Short mmCIF file of C-alpha atoms and ligand atoms in Angstrom, two decimals:
data_model
loop_
_atom_site.label_atom_id
_atom_site.label_comp_id
_atom_site.label_asym_id
_atom_site.label_seq_id
_atom_site.Cartn_x
_atom_site.Cartn_y
_atom_site.Cartn_z
CA UNK A 1 -20.27 -20.37 -21.85
CA UNK A 2 -21.08 -17.07 -21.29
CA UNK A 3 -21.74 -14.30 -24.01
CA UNK A 4 -18.27 -12.84 -23.42
CA UNK A 5 -16.50 -16.36 -24.77
CA UNK A 6 -16.90 -14.74 -28.30
CA UNK A 7 -15.34 -11.57 -28.19
CA UNK A 8 -11.40 -10.93 -29.06
CA UNK A 9 -9.10 -11.49 -26.30
CA UNK A 10 -7.48 -8.32 -25.33
CA UNK A 11 -4.14 -6.30 -26.42
CA UNK A 12 -3.51 -5.32 -22.89
CA UNK A 13 -4.82 -6.56 -19.23
CA UNK A 14 -7.24 -6.68 -17.83
CA UNK A 15 -4.60 -4.58 -14.76
CA UNK A 16 -6.85 -4.17 -11.23
CA UNK A 17 -6.66 -1.25 -9.25
CA UNK A 18 -7.00 -1.30 -5.20
CA UNK A 19 -9.57 1.24 -4.68
CA UNK A 20 -9.55 -0.29 -1.00
CA UNK A 21 -11.38 -2.99 0.79
CA UNK A 22 -14.11 -3.90 3.85
CA UNK A 23 -13.51 -7.17 5.83
CA UNK A 24 -16.97 -8.45 3.22
CA UNK A 25 -16.04 -7.08 0.10
CA UNK A 26 -12.99 -4.95 -2.25
CA UNK A 27 -13.72 -2.20 -4.71
CA UNK A 28 -11.66 -2.58 -7.82
CA UNK A 29 -11.29 -0.87 -10.53
CA UNK A 30 -10.54 -3.13 -13.80
CA UNK A 31 -8.43 -1.77 -17.02
CA UNK A 32 -8.18 -3.65 -20.54
CA UNK A 33 -7.25 -2.48 -24.20
CA UNK A 34 -8.34 -3.58 -27.34
CA UNK A 35 -8.04 -3.04 -30.78
CA UNK A 36 -10.06 0.44 -32.34
CA UNK A 37 -13.34 -0.38 -33.39
CA UNK A 38 -13.60 -3.74 -30.98
CA UNK A 39 -16.92 -4.81 -29.17
CA UNK A 40 -16.61 -3.04 -25.41
CA UNK A 41 -14.98 -5.92 -23.69
CA UNK A 42 -17.28 -7.29 -20.90
CA UNK A 43 -16.67 -7.83 -16.94
CA UNK A 44 -17.92 -10.30 -15.61
CA UNK A 45 -17.42 -10.26 -12.25
CA UNK A 46 -18.01 -13.17 -8.88
CA UNK A 47 -21.80 -12.18 -7.50
CA UNK A 48 -22.26 -9.15 -10.06
CA UNK A 49 -24.01 -8.32 -13.15
CA UNK A 50 -21.66 -8.84 -16.14
CA UNK A 51 -21.00 -4.88 -17.58
CA UNK A 52 -19.61 -3.64 -20.88
CA UNK A 53 -16.40 -1.44 -19.60
CA UNK A 54 -16.46 2.46 -19.79
CA UNK A 55 -13.88 3.39 -23.12
CA UNK A 56 -11.77 6.22 -21.68
CA UNK A 57 -9.57 6.44 -24.75
CA UNK A 58 -8.84 5.92 -28.18
CA UNK A 59 -5.47 6.24 -28.39
CA UNK A 60 -2.54 4.36 -31.43
CA UNK A 61 -4.99 2.02 -33.38
CA UNK A 62 -6.06 1.22 -29.89
CA UNK A 63 -8.97 1.72 -26.72
CA UNK A 64 -8.21 1.83 -23.35
CA UNK A 65 -11.56 0.87 -21.30
CA UNK A 66 -12.08 0.75 -17.30
CA UNK A 67 -14.96 -0.48 -15.34
CA UNK A 68 -15.42 -0.50 -11.19
CA UNK A 69 -16.24 -3.48 -9.91
CA UNK A 70 -16.64 -5.13 -6.06
CA UNK A 71 -15.69 -8.69 -5.13
CA UNK A 72 -17.11 -10.41 -1.72
CA UNK A 73 -14.36 -11.44 0.61
CA UNK A 74 -12.99 -14.49 -0.16
CA UNK A 75 -9.64 -16.41 -0.22
CA UNK A 76 -10.67 -16.87 -4.39
CA UNK A 77 -12.84 -14.28 -6.30
CA UNK A 78 -13.58 -14.80 -9.45
CA UNK A 79 -13.89 -12.46 -12.27
CA UNK A 80 -14.10 -12.65 -16.69
CA UNK A 81 -12.91 -10.27 -18.78
CA UNK A 82 -14.05 -11.25 -22.07
CA UNK A 83 -15.30 -14.69 -20.66
CA UNK A 84 -11.37 -15.21 -19.49
CA UNK A 85 -11.65 -16.06 -16.04
CA UNK A 86 -9.14 -15.22 -13.22
CA UNK A 87 -9.53 -14.99 -9.33
CA UNK A 88 -8.07 -13.02 -7.17
CA UNK A 89 -8.16 -13.17 -2.71
CA UNK A 90 -10.53 -9.73 -1.44
CA UNK A 91 -10.44 -11.66 2.41
CA UNK A 92 -7.90 -9.02 3.85
CA UNK A 93 -10.00 -9.27 7.29
CA UNK A 94 -6.44 -11.44 8.61
CA UNK A 95 -3.56 -12.88 7.46
CA UNK A 96 -2.38 -11.08 4.19
CA UNK A 97 0.58 -10.43 1.96
CA UNK A 98 1.85 -7.55 0.44
CA UNK A 99 4.55 -7.16 -2.24
CA UNK A 100 5.94 -4.07 -2.71
CA UNK A 101 8.39 -3.43 -5.79
CA UNK A 102 10.10 -0.15 -7.18
CA UNK A 103 12.36 0.51 -10.29
CA UNK A 104 11.28 -1.35 -13.45
CA UNK A 105 14.07 -0.63 -16.09
CA UNK A 106 17.09 0.72 -16.30
CA UNK A 107 17.37 4.62 -18.37
CA UNK A 108 19.04 3.28 -21.09
CA UNK A 109 17.89 0.58 -23.41
CA UNK A 110 15.64 -1.04 -21.63
CA UNK A 111 13.87 -2.48 -24.41
CA UNK A 112 17.07 -4.13 -25.64
CA UNK A 113 17.01 -6.84 -22.46
CA UNK A 114 15.46 -10.03 -22.54
CA UNK A 115 12.84 -11.11 -20.77
CA UNK A 116 15.18 -13.53 -19.79
CA UNK A 117 17.58 -11.45 -17.85
CA UNK A 118 15.61 -8.60 -16.89
CA UNK A 119 12.42 -10.26 -15.48
CA UNK A 120 13.78 -12.94 -13.07
CA UNK A 121 12.69 -10.66 -10.19
CA UNK A 122 8.76 -10.85 -11.99
CA UNK A 123 9.04 -14.23 -12.25
CA UNK A 124 9.88 -15.01 -9.62
CA UNK A 125 6.90 -12.71 -8.01
CA UNK A 126 4.66 -14.02 -10.24
CA UNK A 127 4.96 -17.56 -8.91
CA UNK A 128 5.20 -16.91 -5.09
CA UNK A 129 2.25 -15.37 -5.77
CA UNK A 130 0.49 -18.44 -7.63
CA UNK A 131 1.56 -20.56 -4.33
CA UNK A 132 0.22 -18.27 -1.82
CA UNK A 133 -1.55 -15.31 -3.28
CA UNK A 134 -0.72 -11.48 -2.66
CA UNK A 135 -3.85 -9.03 -1.32
CA UNK A 136 -1.38 -6.38 -2.98
CA UNK A 137 0.79 -5.14 -5.45
CA UNK A 138 2.70 -1.71 -4.23
CA UNK A 139 4.56 -0.25 -7.21
CA UNK A 140 6.71 2.36 -5.56
CA UNK A 141 8.20 4.34 -8.27
CA UNK A 142 9.16 4.24 -11.52
CA UNK A 143 7.08 2.05 -13.45
CA UNK A 144 8.43 2.73 -16.60
CA UNK A 145 12.16 4.54 -17.21
CA UNK A 146 11.15 7.34 -20.17
CA UNK A 147 13.20 8.26 -20.18
CA UNK A 148 14.42 7.74 -24.25
CA UNK A 149 11.13 9.23 -25.29
CA UNK A 150 13.15 12.60 -26.19
CA UNK A 151 14.59 10.18 -28.67
CA UNK A 152 10.62 9.98 -30.09
CA UNK A 153 10.68 13.31 -32.55
CA UNK A 154 13.99 14.99 -33.83
CA UNK A 155 12.80 18.62 -32.07
CA UNK A 156 12.69 16.34 -28.53
CA UNK A 157 15.93 14.78 -29.65
CA UNK A 158 16.99 18.15 -30.12
CA UNK A 159 16.51 19.51 -27.54
CA UNK A 160 17.89 17.16 -25.29
CA UNK A 161 21.01 17.94 -26.94
CA UNK A 162 21.38 22.00 -26.03
CA UNK A 163 22.69 23.13 -22.82
CA UNK A 164 20.01 24.39 -20.42
CA UNK A 165 20.19 27.50 -20.79
CA UNK A 166 19.36 27.74 -24.52
CA UNK A 167 16.23 24.76 -23.84
CA UNK A 168 13.46 26.86 -23.46
CA UNK A 169 13.91 28.17 -27.15
CA UNK A 170 12.45 24.37 -28.75
CA UNK A 171 9.29 25.10 -29.26
CA UNK A 172 6.26 21.85 -28.34
CA UNK A 173 4.86 21.30 -31.56
CA UNK A 174 1.73 18.80 -31.84
CA UNK A 175 3.54 16.26 -33.66
CA UNK A 176 6.29 16.37 -31.16
CA UNK A 177 3.33 16.06 -28.60
CA UNK A 178 1.56 12.91 -30.64
CA UNK A 179 5.21 11.05 -31.55
CA UNK A 180 6.18 11.50 -27.49
CA UNK A 181 3.08 10.66 -25.98
CA UNK A 182 2.75 7.30 -28.68
CA UNK A 183 6.07 6.78 -26.93
CA UNK A 184 4.57 6.43 -23.75
CA UNK A 185 1.78 4.32 -24.73
CA UNK A 186 4.02 1.75 -26.68
CA UNK A 187 6.03 1.35 -23.47
CA UNK A 188 2.70 0.86 -21.10
CA UNK A 189 1.56 -1.86 -23.66
CA UNK A 190 4.89 -3.84 -23.05
CA UNK A 191 5.09 -3.69 -19.75
CA UNK A 192 1.86 -4.92 -19.23
CA UNK A 193 2.25 -7.65 -21.81
CA UNK A 194 5.45 -8.52 -20.02
CA UNK A 195 4.48 -12.23 -18.43
CA UNK A 196 4.96 -12.11 -15.24
CA UNK A 197 3.57 -8.91 -14.75
CA UNK A 198 0.50 -9.92 -17.10
CA UNK A 199 0.10 -12.88 -13.95
CA UNK A 200 0.04 -10.37 -11.16
CA UNK A 201 -2.06 -7.29 -12.90
CA UNK A 202 -4.79 -9.55 -13.35
CA UNK A 203 -4.33 -11.48 -10.08
CA UNK A 204 -3.61 -8.91 -7.43
CA UNK A 205 -4.86 -5.33 -7.12
CA UNK A 206 -2.03 -2.20 -7.70
CA UNK A 207 -1.58 0.89 -6.07
CA UNK A 208 1.30 2.30 -7.76
CA UNK A 209 2.98 6.44 -7.40
CA UNK A 210 5.37 7.84 -9.63
CA UNK A 211 8.77 8.64 -9.74
CA UNK A 212 11.01 11.12 -11.97
CA UNK A 213 11.65 8.39 -14.50
CA UNK A 214 8.14 7.37 -14.92
CA UNK A 215 8.22 11.24 -16.57
CA UNK A 216 12.38 11.64 -17.49
CA UNK A 217 15.22 11.78 -14.64
CA UNK A 218 15.17 14.32 -11.69
CA UNK A 219 12.04 15.48 -13.19
CA UNK A 220 11.11 18.44 -10.66
CA UNK A 221 14.64 19.09 -10.08
CA UNK A 222 15.96 20.68 -12.70
CA UNK A 223 17.14 24.29 -13.44
CA UNK A 224 14.12 26.14 -14.04
CA UNK A 225 15.49 26.90 -18.16
CA UNK A 226 14.87 23.27 -18.28
CA UNK A 227 12.36 22.62 -16.42
CA UNK A 228 9.81 25.08 -17.89
CA UNK A 229 10.64 24.90 -21.41
CA UNK A 230 8.11 23.85 -23.22
CA UNK A 231 9.72 20.79 -24.03
CA UNK A 232 10.02 19.95 -20.26
CA UNK A 233 6.77 20.76 -19.93
CA UNK A 234 5.26 18.55 -23.02
CA UNK A 235 7.49 15.60 -21.74
CA UNK A 236 5.46 15.72 -18.52
CA UNK A 237 1.96 15.83 -19.99
CA UNK A 238 2.36 13.03 -22.45
CA UNK A 239 3.57 11.00 -18.89
CA UNK A 240 1.24 12.70 -16.90
CA UNK A 241 -1.89 11.42 -18.86
CA UNK A 242 -0.39 7.75 -19.75
CA UNK A 243 0.47 7.77 -15.70
CA UNK A 244 -3.53 8.79 -14.56
CA UNK A 245 -4.80 6.05 -17.40
CA UNK A 246 -2.13 3.10 -16.59
CA UNK A 247 -1.07 3.44 -13.08
CA UNK A 248 -4.22 4.93 -11.40
CA UNK A 249 -6.36 3.45 -13.72
CA UNK A 250 -8.79 6.71 -14.45
CA UNK A 251 -9.61 8.52 -17.58
CA UNK A 252 -7.87 11.69 -18.12
CA UNK A 253 -10.29 13.90 -17.05
CA UNK A 254 -12.26 11.47 -14.08
CA UNK A 255 -9.38 11.48 -11.53
CA UNK A 256 -10.31 8.00 -9.39
CA UNK A 257 -12.28 8.65 -5.61
CA UNK A 258 -8.86 8.25 -3.36
CA UNK A 259 -7.46 10.84 -4.80
CA UNK A 260 -8.49 13.73 -2.67
CA UNK A 261 -7.38 16.68 -4.92
CA UNK A 262 -9.89 17.28 -7.82
CA UNK A 263 -7.86 19.97 -9.42
CA UNK A 264 -5.17 17.00 -10.21
CA UNK A 265 -2.35 19.71 -9.05
CA UNK A 266 -1.40 16.45 -6.61
CA UNK A 267 -1.96 13.27 -7.27
CA UNK A 268 -1.46 11.57 -4.04
CA UNK A 269 -3.66 9.31 -2.97
CA UNK A 270 -4.75 5.91 -0.80
CA UNK A 271 -6.67 3.50 -0.29
CA UNK A 272 -7.95 1.95 3.40
CA UNK A 273 -8.24 -1.95 3.78
CA UNK A 274 -8.98 -4.12 7.66
CA UNK A 275 -7.21 -2.47 9.69
CA UNK A 276 -4.38 -0.76 7.09
CA UNK A 277 -4.14 1.83 4.80
CA UNK A 278 -1.66 2.84 2.01
CA UNK A 279 -1.17 6.27 1.34
CA UNK A 280 0.63 7.06 -1.93
CA UNK A 281 2.01 10.56 -2.02
CA UNK A 282 2.39 12.36 -5.17
CA UNK A 283 6.36 13.28 -4.68
CA UNK A 284 7.05 14.81 -8.40
CA UNK A 285 4.02 16.39 -9.77
CA UNK A 286 4.71 19.36 -7.21
CA UNK A 287 8.09 19.79 -7.27
CA UNK A 288 11.00 22.16 -7.78
CA UNK A 289 14.25 22.73 -6.94
CA UNK A 290 12.58 24.53 -3.56
CA UNK A 291 10.08 22.39 -2.71
CA UNK A 292 9.32 18.68 -2.33
CA UNK A 293 5.46 19.15 -2.47
CA UNK A 294 3.05 22.28 -2.89
CA UNK A 295 -0.34 23.58 -0.97
CA UNK A 296 -1.81 20.93 -3.53
CA UNK A 297 -0.24 18.22 -2.45
CA UNK A 298 -0.15 17.94 1.59
CA UNK A 299 -3.47 19.03 1.70
CA UNK A 300 -4.28 15.81 -0.22
CA UNK A 301 -1.81 14.24 2.44
CA UNK A 302 -3.31 15.44 5.78
CA UNK A 303 -6.95 14.96 4.06
CA UNK A 304 -5.59 11.02 3.40
CA UNK A 305 -4.23 11.35 6.96
CA UNK A 306 -6.74 11.89 8.40
CA UNK A 307 -8.89 9.46 7.04
CA UNK A 308 -7.50 6.82 8.63
CA UNK A 309 -9.04 5.34 11.84
CA UNK A 310 -6.84 5.19 14.65
CA UNK A 311 -5.16 2.46 15.51
CA UNK A 312 -4.91 1.31 12.36
CA UNK A 313 -1.30 0.76 10.34
CA UNK A 314 -0.51 3.24 7.84
CA UNK A 315 1.85 1.99 5.29
CA UNK A 316 3.07 4.89 3.27
CA UNK A 317 4.53 4.50 -0.26
CA UNK A 318 7.06 7.48 -0.81
CA UNK A 319 8.89 7.45 -3.77
CA UNK A 320 12.56 7.65 -2.43
CA UNK A 321 13.51 7.14 1.23
CA UNK A 322 11.94 9.25 3.94
CA UNK A 323 14.93 8.04 6.46
CA UNK A 324 18.29 8.00 4.56
CA UNK A 325 21.70 9.06 5.10
CA UNK A 326 23.05 12.81 5.82
CA UNK A 327 23.80 13.60 1.79
CA UNK A 328 23.47 17.07 2.57
CA UNK A 329 26.98 16.80 3.48
CA UNK A 330 27.47 15.63 0.24
CA UNK A 331 26.21 18.28 -1.45
CA UNK A 332 28.35 20.67 0.45
CA UNK A 333 31.64 18.23 -1.17
CA UNK A 334 30.17 18.63 -4.23
CA UNK A 335 30.58 22.84 -3.88
CA UNK A 336 33.41 22.65 -4.20
CA UNK A 337 33.58 20.31 -8.18
CA UNK A 338 31.98 22.70 -10.10
CA UNK A 339 30.17 20.92 -13.78
CA UNK A 340 29.09 17.99 -10.87
CA UNK A 341 24.90 19.40 -11.76
CA UNK A 342 24.18 15.96 -12.35
CA UNK A 343 24.55 14.55 -9.28
CA UNK A 344 22.84 18.06 -7.72
CA UNK A 345 20.19 17.06 -9.39
CA UNK A 346 20.26 13.74 -8.20
CA UNK A 347 20.66 14.56 -4.38
CA UNK A 348 18.41 17.66 -4.82
CA UNK A 349 15.96 14.73 -5.14
CA UNK A 350 15.91 13.45 -1.90
CA UNK A 351 14.45 14.20 0.98
CA UNK A 352 17.93 14.98 2.87
CA UNK A 353 18.90 17.92 0.21
CA UNK A 354 19.65 20.92 2.77
CA UNK A 355 17.25 22.69 0.19
CA UNK A 356 14.22 20.65 1.22
CA UNK A 357 15.04 20.39 5.46
CA UNK A 358 12.56 22.54 6.69
CA UNK A 359 8.94 20.33 4.35
CA UNK A 360 11.04 17.12 5.44
CA UNK A 361 11.16 17.88 8.89
CA UNK A 362 7.13 18.70 8.36
CA UNK A 363 6.96 15.52 6.55
CA UNK A 364 8.83 13.65 9.21
CA UNK A 365 7.05 15.78 12.13
CA UNK A 366 3.05 14.29 10.12
CA UNK A 367 4.56 10.69 10.05
CA UNK A 368 5.39 11.20 13.78
CA UNK A 369 2.33 12.65 15.08
CA UNK A 370 0.48 9.29 13.36
CA UNK A 371 2.38 6.83 14.97
CA UNK A 372 1.98 8.16 18.32
CA UNK A 373 -1.24 10.54 18.91
CA UNK A 374 -2.84 8.36 16.47
CA UNK A 375 -1.67 6.04 17.52
CA UNK A 376 -1.26 3.95 14.19
CA UNK A 377 2.31 2.05 13.88
CA UNK A 378 3.48 3.43 10.38
CA UNK A 379 6.03 2.03 7.91
CA UNK A 380 7.71 3.85 5.27
CA UNK A 381 8.35 1.98 1.97
CA UNK A 382 10.66 3.24 -0.58
CA UNK A 383 12.35 2.70 -3.96
CA UNK A 384 14.97 4.97 -6.14
CA UNK A 385 18.29 3.63 -4.92
CA UNK A 386 18.81 0.24 -6.63
CA UNK A 387 20.15 -0.69 -2.98
CA UNK A 388 18.34 -2.70 -0.69
CA UNK A 389 18.64 -1.10 3.28
CA UNK A 390 16.27 -0.35 5.96
CA UNK A 391 15.73 2.55 8.63
CA UNK A 392 14.85 3.32 11.97
CA UNK A 393 13.70 6.12 13.24
CA UNK A 394 12.85 6.24 17.70
CA UNK A 395 10.32 8.22 18.46
CA UNK A 396 9.49 9.45 22.00
CA UNK A 397 7.75 6.82 22.65
CA UNK A 398 10.58 4.15 22.14
CA UNK A 399 8.38 2.62 19.23
CA UNK A 400 10.25 3.21 15.69
CA UNK A 401 8.87 4.49 12.57
CA UNK A 402 10.12 1.65 10.01
CA UNK A 403 11.58 2.33 6.53
CA UNK A 404 12.19 -0.13 4.27
CA UNK A 405 13.49 0.27 0.26
CA UNK A 406 13.43 -2.18 -2.22
CA UNK A 407 14.50 -1.70 -5.47
CA UNK A 408 14.88 -2.14 -8.02
CA UNK A 409 12.71 -5.04 -9.59
CA UNK A 410 14.71 -4.78 -12.70
CA UNK A 411 17.46 -2.31 -12.52
CA UNK A 412 20.41 -3.42 -12.18
CA UNK A 413 22.43 -3.19 -9.14
CA UNK A 414 24.89 -0.82 -9.83
CA UNK A 415 28.95 -0.39 -8.53
CA UNK A 416 29.78 -1.83 -5.38
CA UNK A 417 31.81 1.36 -4.36
CA UNK A 418 28.45 2.81 -4.21
CA UNK A 419 27.12 0.40 -2.21
CA UNK A 420 30.26 0.73 0.45
CA UNK A 421 30.15 4.79 -0.03
CA UNK A 422 26.58 4.91 0.86
CA UNK A 423 27.19 2.50 3.85
CA UNK A 424 30.35 4.73 5.16
CA UNK A 425 28.09 7.86 4.80
CA UNK A 426 25.29 6.28 7.16
CA UNK A 427 27.35 5.59 9.59
CA UNK A 428 27.60 9.26 10.56
CA UNK A 429 23.70 9.20 11.82
CA UNK A 430 21.81 12.65 12.71
CA UNK A 431 18.63 13.98 13.49
CA UNK A 432 16.22 15.52 11.63
CA UNK A 433 13.35 15.56 14.94
CA UNK A 434 15.83 16.67 17.29
CA UNK A 435 16.19 13.88 19.67
CA UNK A 436 14.66 11.40 17.71
CA UNK A 437 17.71 9.53 15.67
CA UNK A 438 17.63 7.48 12.20
CA UNK A 439 19.64 4.50 11.68
CA UNK A 440 20.18 3.74 8.61
CA UNK A 441 20.68 -1.16 8.83
CA UNK A 442 21.49 -3.89 7.31
CA UNK A 443 18.75 -5.87 5.88
CA UNK A 444 18.52 -9.20 8.93
CA UNK A 445 21.21 -11.74 8.20
CA UNK A 446 23.49 -8.86 6.58
CA UNK A 447 26.34 -7.04 7.78
CA UNK A 448 26.46 -4.21 4.88
CA UNK A 449 24.41 -1.53 5.69
CA UNK A 450 23.19 -1.51 1.85
CA UNK A 451 22.17 -4.54 0.14
CA UNK A 452 23.52 -4.64 -4.58
CA UNK A 453 21.52 -6.97 -5.71
CA UNK A 454 18.09 -6.82 -7.43
CA UNK A 455 15.24 -7.13 -4.87
CA UNK A 456 12.20 -6.70 -4.07
CA UNK A 457 9.93 -6.62 -0.28
CA UNK A 458 7.33 -8.60 1.00
CA UNK A 459 5.28 -7.71 3.89
CA UNK A 460 3.43 -10.33 6.25
CA UNK A 461 0.50 -9.67 8.53
CA UNK A 462 0.29 -13.05 10.87
CA UNK A 463 -2.22 -12.71 13.46
CA UNK A 464 -2.36 -8.83 13.61
CA UNK A 465 1.08 -8.78 13.37
CA UNK A 466 3.32 -6.92 10.44
CA UNK A 467 6.60 -8.08 9.02
CA UNK A 468 8.96 -7.66 6.03
CA UNK A 469 11.60 -9.55 4.45
CA UNK A 470 13.31 -9.21 1.26
CA UNK A 471 13.52 -11.68 -1.72
CA UNK A 472 16.76 -11.22 -3.38
CA UNK A 473 18.40 -12.21 -6.42
CA UNK A 474 21.34 -13.99 -5.33
CA UNK A 475 21.09 -14.47 -1.36
CA UNK A 476 16.97 -15.59 -1.40
CA UNK A 477 15.23 -15.12 1.03
CA UNK A 478 16.11 -12.87 4.13
CA UNK A 479 15.33 -13.20 7.46
CA UNK A 480 11.64 -11.10 8.55
CA UNK A 481 11.87 -8.28 10.66
CA UNK A 482 9.10 -7.63 12.92
CA UNK A 483 8.27 -3.97 11.70
FE1 FE2 B 501 14.52 4.24 -10.56
#
């Protein structure tokens, strides 16, 4: 019996965040939520001294705590929080498996769905983990569908109903901030309490980057009257506060060292592991209809890329796919159909939007440089589209950048027509970088380019070779694809 055995059980957590690893140890942060007034949770890591966790926030009758710690590299390294034991696979020196998920929810009524139906794929992932533990869980956007945050207060609801040009007239009052923050807090708590998520978040260190729904649908791609209205900025501030806390595992005034932009304008972050690195550009914080990332974001991306050793694999988590069909064509078509604002925002969210073409080329050029000049095989993993697919961009040296799309872990599949339409569009092909054509392809074992089933992705490294396989709700596991 240890001193922590008598401490109260947690309200949520522990949640593990990956900060990097060497062949001898893993660097981690753990987060836990208690009731307000409960004592600090006690963390007891294998090979380290017991310690009280640090309080990062007091919110809505609860306290949120974190602690940075290391675990020795092992098949099953142990830690305890308030006496409860957990194990983590921290040996990242050789063969390993990484899970990738995205789109954990739906725009409306996400909370009304039964765990039975909603979390089928989460349960499958947790089961898989229990028989062969993952070393990392990457979450590529829309970890939370917060679209209904606007219903938290009558004035935010009124703002939501107003025509775009009248949105600036609604003020952001403290009571609205409180209601919206309360909504986010409650939803994040729910997320971490989901039974399969509990197993995974306590046993697999995670890295997450947000997409629009972690804020609200289309964040950054809306016209200025909406985007810059006091209520939109208030919603963003609440979403960001909770993102930093629950997705980055950090205090509001103390960003983790994996975030290079100390000003916090960009929450791009990265971590290095033996033989590979994970890079998560923040494609939302600085987004406007005319740009995907601002100066802070580009500086942060350049600096995290520069720190990856030559030859190491780069896994880039791009919340929206970096390779996709020629959506600029659809945008051009929509010009003939006025009143399609909703679709225009969705298209503007994409790297392929004609409004982002120069920046898209800059992004792909940066990735190509990593792959060729720094000899780092590069894999992009993305979500966003609620379909599974993959793409390749052939490089000058004969190698390819792989784009793997896995979405969503709980978001329902879209209508079949969507998969077919995108499939047709993808046949057109294009080459944003001259002479390096982008090709979209079916998943291994499938004939159509897009698969409309809920899914997650598993990346495997065996004897230094990486492969990817999708787990599909109805068709099961795809054959592995070398990447
Ligand atoms: Fe999504």
